[in-house]
Coordinates of C-alpha atoms in Angstrom, one line a residue:
Chain A
M1494 CA -8.4 -66.9 -5.6
V1495 CA -8.3 -63.2 -6.0
D1496 CA -9.2 -60.4 -3.7
I1497 CA -10.6 -56.9 -3.8
L1498 CA -8.6 -54.5 -1.6
H1499 CA -9.2 -51.0 -0.4
R1500 CA -8.1 -48.5 2.2
V1501 CA -9.6 -45.3 3.5
G1502 CA -8.7 -43.0 6.4
V1503 CA -11.7 -41.7 8.4
R1504 CA -11.1 -38.5 10.4
T1505 CA -12.3 -39.4 13.9
S1506 CA -10.7 -39.5 17.3
S1507 CA -11.2 -43.2 17.9
P1508 CA -12.2 -46.3 15.9
E1509 CA -15.5 -46.6 17.8
K1510 CA -17.7 -44.8 15.3
V1511 CA -16.2 -46.8 12.4
Y1512 CA -16.7 -50.0 14.3
D1513 CA -20.3 -49.1 15.0
A1514 CA -20.8 -48.3 11.3
L1515 CA -19.8 -51.9 10.6
T1516 CA -21.6 -53.7 13.3
T1517 CA -25.0 -51.9 13.9
I1518 CA -28.0 -51.9 11.6
D1519 CA -28.3 -48.1 11.8
G1520 CA -24.6 -47.8 11.0
L1521 CA -24.7 -50.1 8.0
A1522 CA -27.9 -48.5 6.7
G1523 CA -26.1 -45.2 6.9
W1524 CA -23.5 -46.0 4.2
W1525 CA -24.3 -49.2 2.3
T1526 CA -28.0 -49.7 1.8
D1527 CA -31.1 -48.2 3.5
E1528 CA -32.5 -51.7 3.4
T1529 CA -30.3 -53.4 6.0
Q1530 CA -31.7 -55.9 8.5
G1531 CA -30.5 -58.6 10.9
S1532 CA -27.8 -58.7 13.5
G1533 CA -24.2 -57.6 13.3
E1534 CA -23.2 -59.8 16.3
V1535 CA -20.9 -62.8 15.8
G1536 CA -23.1 -65.7 14.5
G1537 CA -25.7 -63.2 13.4
R1538 CA -27.0 -62.8 9.8
L1539 CA -27.0 -59.4 8.0
E1540 CA -29.3 -58.9 5.1
F1541 CA -28.5 -56.2 2.7
R1542 CA -31.0 -55.4 -0.1
F1543 CA -30.8 -53.3 -3.3
P1544 CA -34.2 -53.6 -4.9
P1545 CA -35.1 -54.6 -7.5
V1546 CA -31.7 -56.2 -8.1
G1547 CA -31.3 -58.4 -5.1
G1548 CA -28.8 -58.3 -2.3
F1549 CA -26.4 -60.1 0.0
D1550 CA -26.8 -62.1 3.2
M1551 CA -23.7 -62.3 5.4
E1552 CA -22.9 -64.4 8.4
V1553 CA -20.9 -62.4 10.9
L1554 CA -17.7 -64.3 11.6
E1555 CA -15.7 -61.9 13.8
T1556 CA -16.3 -58.7 15.7
V1557 CA -13.3 -57.5 17.7
P1558 CA -14.3 -54.1 19.1
D1559 CA -12.4 -51.2 17.4
K1560 CA -10.1 -53.7 15.6
R1561 CA -11.7 -56.2 13.2
V1562 CA -15.0 -57.3 11.6
S1563 CA -15.5 -60.1 9.1
W1564 CA -18.4 -61.6 7.4
R1565 CA -19.0 -64.6 5.1
V1566 CA -21.4 -64.3 2.2
V1567 CA -24.1 -67.0 2.5
D1568 CA -26.6 -65.8 -0.1
G1569 CA -26.4 -63.4 -3.0
P1570 CA -24.8 -63.5 -6.5
E1571 CA -23.2 -66.8 -7.2
E1572 CA -19.8 -65.2 -7.5
W1573 CA -20.1 -63.8 -3.9
I1574 CA -21.2 -67.0 -2.1
G1575 CA -18.5 -68.3 0.2
T1576 CA -16.3 -65.2 -0.2
T1577 CA -15.4 -63.2 2.9
V1578 CA -15.5 -59.5 3.6
E1579 CA -12.9 -58.3 6.1
W1580 CA -12.4 -55.0 7.8
D1581 CA -9.3 -54.1 9.9
L1582 CA -9.2 -50.9 11.8
R1583 CA -6.3 -49.1 13.5
Q1584 CA -6.0 -45.6 15.0
D1585 CA -3.3 -43.3 13.6
G1586 CA -3.6 -39.9 15.5
D1587 CA -6.9 -38.3 14.4
W1588 CA -7.6 -40.9 11.8
T1589 CA -9.0 -44.4 11.8
I1590 CA -7.3 -46.4 9.0
V1591 CA -9.6 -49.0 7.5
L1592 CA -8.2 -51.9 5.5
F1593 CA -10.8 -53.7 3.5
R1594 CA -10.6 -57.1 1.8
H1595 CA -13.3 -58.9 -0.1
A1596 CA -11.5 -62.2 -0.4
G1597 CA -11.8 -65.5 -2.2
W1598 CA -13.3 -64.7 -5.6
A1599 CA -12.8 -67.8 -7.7
E1600 CA -12.0 -65.8 -10.9
P1601 CA -11.3 -62.2 -11.8
V1602 CA -14.6 -61.9 -13.7
E1603 CA -16.0 -58.7 -15.1
F1604 CA -18.4 -58.5 -12.2
M1605 CA -15.5 -58.5 -9.8
H1606 CA -14.1 -55.5 -11.6
H1607 CA -17.4 -53.8 -11.1
C1608 CA -17.7 -54.8 -7.4
S1609 CA -14.2 -53.4 -6.8
T1610 CA -15.1 -50.0 -8.0
K1611 CA -18.5 -50.0 -6.3
W1612 CA -16.9 -51.1 -3.0
A1613 CA -14.6 -48.0 -3.2
T1614 CA -17.6 -45.7 -3.5
F1615 CA -19.3 -47.4 -0.5
L1616 CA -16.1 -47.1 1.6
L1617 CA -16.1 -43.4 0.8
S1618 CA -19.7 -43.3 1.7
M1619 CA -18.8 -44.9 5.1
K1620 CA -16.0 -42.4 5.6
A1621 CA -18.5 -39.5 4.9
Y1622 CA -21.1 -41.1 7.2
V1623 CA -18.7 -41.2 10.1
E1624 CA -17.1 -37.8 9.5
T1625 CA -20.3 -35.9 8.7
G1626 CA -23.3 -38.0 9.7
R1627 CA -24.3 -38.3 6.1
G1628 CA -23.3 -41.2 3.8
A1629 CA -24.5 -42.2 0.3
P1630 CA -26.2 -45.5 0.9
F1631 CA -28.4 -47.2 -1.7
P1632 CA -30.6 -45.9 -3.3
D1633 CA -28.6 -42.7 -3.2
D1634 CA -25.4 -44.5 -4.0
V1635 CA -22.8 -43.4 -6.6
R1636 CA -23.5 -45.0 -9.9
V1637 CA -20.4 -46.3 -11.7
T1638 CA -21.8 -47.9 -14.8
V1639 CA -24.8 -48.8 -16.9
N1640 CA -25.7 -52.2 -15.6
W1641 CA -25.3 -53.6 -12.1
D1642 CA -25.2 -49.9 -11.3
Chain B
M622 CA 1.2 -61.5 -8.2
V623 CA -2.0 -59.6 -7.4
D624 CA -4.0 -57.1 -9.4
I625 CA -6.2 -54.1 -8.9
L626 CA -9.4 -54.4 -11.0
H627 CA -12.1 -51.8 -11.8
R628 CA -14.9 -51.2 -14.2
V629 CA -16.9 -48.1 -15.1
G630 CA -19.5 -47.3 -17.8
V631 CA -19.1 -44.0 -19.5
R632 CA -22.2 -42.6 -21.2
T633 CA -21.0 -41.7 -24.7
S634 CA -22.0 -42.8 -28.2
S635 CA -18.6 -44.2 -29.1
P636 CA -15.4 -45.2 -27.4
E637 CA -13.5 -42.5 -29.1
K638 CA -13.6 -39.9 -26.3
V639 CA -12.6 -42.4 -23.7
Y640 CA -9.7 -43.6 -25.9
D641 CA -8.6 -39.9 -26.3
A642 CA -8.8 -39.5 -22.5
L643 CA -6.3 -42.3 -22.2
T644 CA -3.9 -41.4 -25.0
T645 CA -3.7 -37.6 -25.2
I646 CA -1.9 -35.3 -22.8
D647 CA -5.0 -33.0 -22.6
G648 CA -7.2 -36.0 -22.0
L649 CA -5.0 -37.5 -19.2
A650 CA -4.6 -34.1 -17.6
G651 CA -8.4 -33.8 -17.6
W652 CA -8.9 -36.6 -15.1
W653 CA -5.6 -37.9 -13.5
T654 CA -3.3 -35.0 -12.8
D655 CA -2.9 -31.5 -14.2
E656 CA 0.8 -32.2 -14.3
T657 CA 0.9 -34.7 -17.2
Q658 CA 3.6 -34.6 -19.9
G659 CA 5.1 -36.8 -22.6
S660 CA 3.6 -38.9 -25.3
G661 CA 0.7 -41.4 -25.3
E662 CA 1.9 -43.1 -28.5
V663 CA 3.3 -46.6 -28.4
G664 CA 6.9 -46.4 -27.3
G665 CA 6.3 -43.0 -25.8
R666 CA 6.8 -42.1 -22.1
L667 CA 4.1 -40.5 -20.0
E668 CA 5.0 -38.5 -16.9
F669 CA 2.4 -38.0 -14.3
R670 CA 3.3 -35.8 -11.3
F671 CA 1.6 -35.1 -8.0
P672 CA 3.7 -32.5 -6.3
P673 CA 5.2 -32.6 -3.7
V674 CA 4.8 -36.4 -3.4
G675 CA 6.2 -37.6 -6.7
G676 CA 4.6 -39.4 -9.5
F677 CA 4.8 -42.1 -12.1
D678 CA 6.5 -42.6 -15.5
M679 CA 4.8 -45.0 -17.9
E680 CA 6.1 -46.5 -21.1
V681 CA 3.2 -46.9 -23.5
L682 CA 3.1 -50.5 -24.6
E683 CA -0.1 -50.7 -26.7
T684 CA -2.7 -48.3 -28.2
V685 CA -5.4 -50.1 -30.2
P686 CA -7.8 -47.3 -31.2
D687 CA -11.1 -47.5 -29.3
K688 CA -10.2 -50.9 -27.9
R689 CA -7.1 -51.1 -25.6
V690 CA -4.3 -49.1 -24.0
S691 CA -1.6 -50.4 -21.8
W692 CA 1.4 -48.9 -20.0
R693 CA 4.3 -50.2 -18.1
V694 CA 5.5 -48.3 -15.0
V695 CA 9.2 -47.4 -15.5
D696 CA 9.6 -45.0 -12.6
G697 CA 7.7 -44.1 -9.4
P698 CA 7.2 -45.9 -6.1
E699 CA 9.1 -49.1 -5.8
E700 CA 5.9 -51.2 -5.6
W701 CA 4.8 -49.8 -8.9
I702 CA 7.9 -50.3 -11.0
G703 CA 7.4 -53.1 -13.5
T704 CA 3.7 -53.3 -13.0
T705 CA 1.3 -52.7 -15.9
V706 CA -1.8 -50.6 -16.3
E707 CA -4.3 -51.9 -18.8
W708 CA -7.4 -50.4 -20.2
D709 CA -9.9 -52.4 -22.3
L710 CA -12.9 -50.6 -23.9
R711 CA -16.0 -51.9 -25.6
Q712 CA -19.2 -50.2 -26.7
D713 CA -22.5 -51.3 -25.3
G714 CA -25.3 -49.2 -26.7
D715 CA -24.8 -45.6 -25.4
W716 CA -22.1 -46.7 -23.0
T717 CA -18.4 -47.4 -23.3
I718 CA -17.5 -50.1 -20.8
V719 CA -14.0 -49.7 -19.4
L720 CA -12.2 -52.6 -17.8
F721 CA -9.2 -51.5 -15.8
R722 CA -6.3 -53.7 -14.5
H723 CA -3.2 -52.6 -12.6
A724 CA -1.4 -55.9 -12.8
G725 CA 1.6 -57.5 -11.3
W726 CA 1.9 -56.2 -7.8
A727 CA 4.4 -58.4 -6.0
E728 CA 2.5 -58.4 -2.7
P729 CA -0.9 -57.1 -1.4
V730 CA 0.8 -54.4 0.7
E731 CA -1.2 -51.7 2.4
F732 CA -0.1 -49.2 -0.3
M733 CA -1.9 -51.5 -2.8
H734 CA -5.1 -51.2 -0.8
H735 CA -4.8 -47.4 -1.0
C736 CA -4.0 -47.3 -4.7
S737 CA -7.0 -49.5 -5.4
T738 CA -9.4 -47.1 -3.8
K739 CA -7.6 -44.1 -5.3
W740 CA -7.8 -45.7 -8.8
A741 CA -11.6 -46.0 -8.4
T742 CA -11.8 -42.3 -7.7
F743 CA -9.7 -41.5 -10.8
L744 CA -11.8 -43.8 -13.0
L745 CA -14.9 -41.9 -11.8
S746 CA -13.1 -38.7 -12.6
M747 CA -12.4 -40.0 -16.1
K748 CA -16.1 -40.9 -16.5
A749 CA -17.1 -37.4 -15.4
Y750 CA -14.5 -35.8 -17.7
V751 CA -15.8 -37.6 -20.8
E752 CA -19.5 -37.2 -19.9
T753 CA -19.4 -33.6 -18.7
G754 CA -16.1 -32.1 -19.7
R755 CA -15.0 -31.8 -16.1
G756 CA -13.1 -34.4 -14.2
A757 CA -11.4 -34.2 -10.8
P758 CA -7.7 -34.5 -11.6
F759 CA -5.0 -33.8 -9.0
P760 CA -4.8 -31.3 -7.2
D761 CA -8.6 -31.4 -7.2
D762 CA -8.8 -35.1 -6.7
V763 CA -11.0 -37.0 -4.2
R764 CA -9.0 -37.5 -0.9
V765 CA -9.4 -41.0 0.5
T766 CA -7.2 -41.0 3.5
V767 CA -4.7 -39.1 5.6
N768 CA -1.4 -40.1 4.1
W769 CA -0.7 -40.9 0.4
D770 CA -3.9 -38.8 0.0

């Protein structure tokens, strides 16, 4: 099992806005993909779409206000199914520190390399969304390569 | 042992410019840090500096033209020493696909999360440098957080 890890610092006086960006449909649509539907509550299902390629369905496992959010991938690319996406937040002065882990990949396949880079761009999009009100969600996302975008 | 993985596609008709960006001082200074010195030849030592924080010294392990470059970290942050940084290139039409691996971290510490995100920004800087002639090397690099930059 191998994991994708990332960390960003978001300049904001409390973790609340970051937590909202991870648990509300408007928030998620503000940095990951315009086409976000579902519920960010525990037990809910979040549907993220990136037409025409496809998308991801997540079951929400945990939501601890201002502290932690985790999802399990229940539909999407074969390599993603059963993996977990985990967000841990902590406040450090004027910054919310976000630790990210996309855990449980079976093998370090080439697609995992791609997803790691792409996650970094989306975390920076989330940082910009919270700090400035404007992220770079799909279809305005940062392109990192020729296929899989 | 845990690894940082990334993948970018660079729009260029052959892998030569990417290879040069990884093996020449001018190339490396064009996307990682302005303060790059040393030799990118096998057995050489590359010195990357990010004042006032510090930097990394790498021993060049392999240089296979247009295919592969690898380095071993011989000086820098404790967590980096002994790890390897590996670059594999292949051409796919008008794109050079770059697979990146920073391998051999002892533990998935918080600093590793940060370095993973930061590597993504530097790979995108390398992509921009090769595609447009203008990267975002330190001190003009993308800031991802409050400390460690």
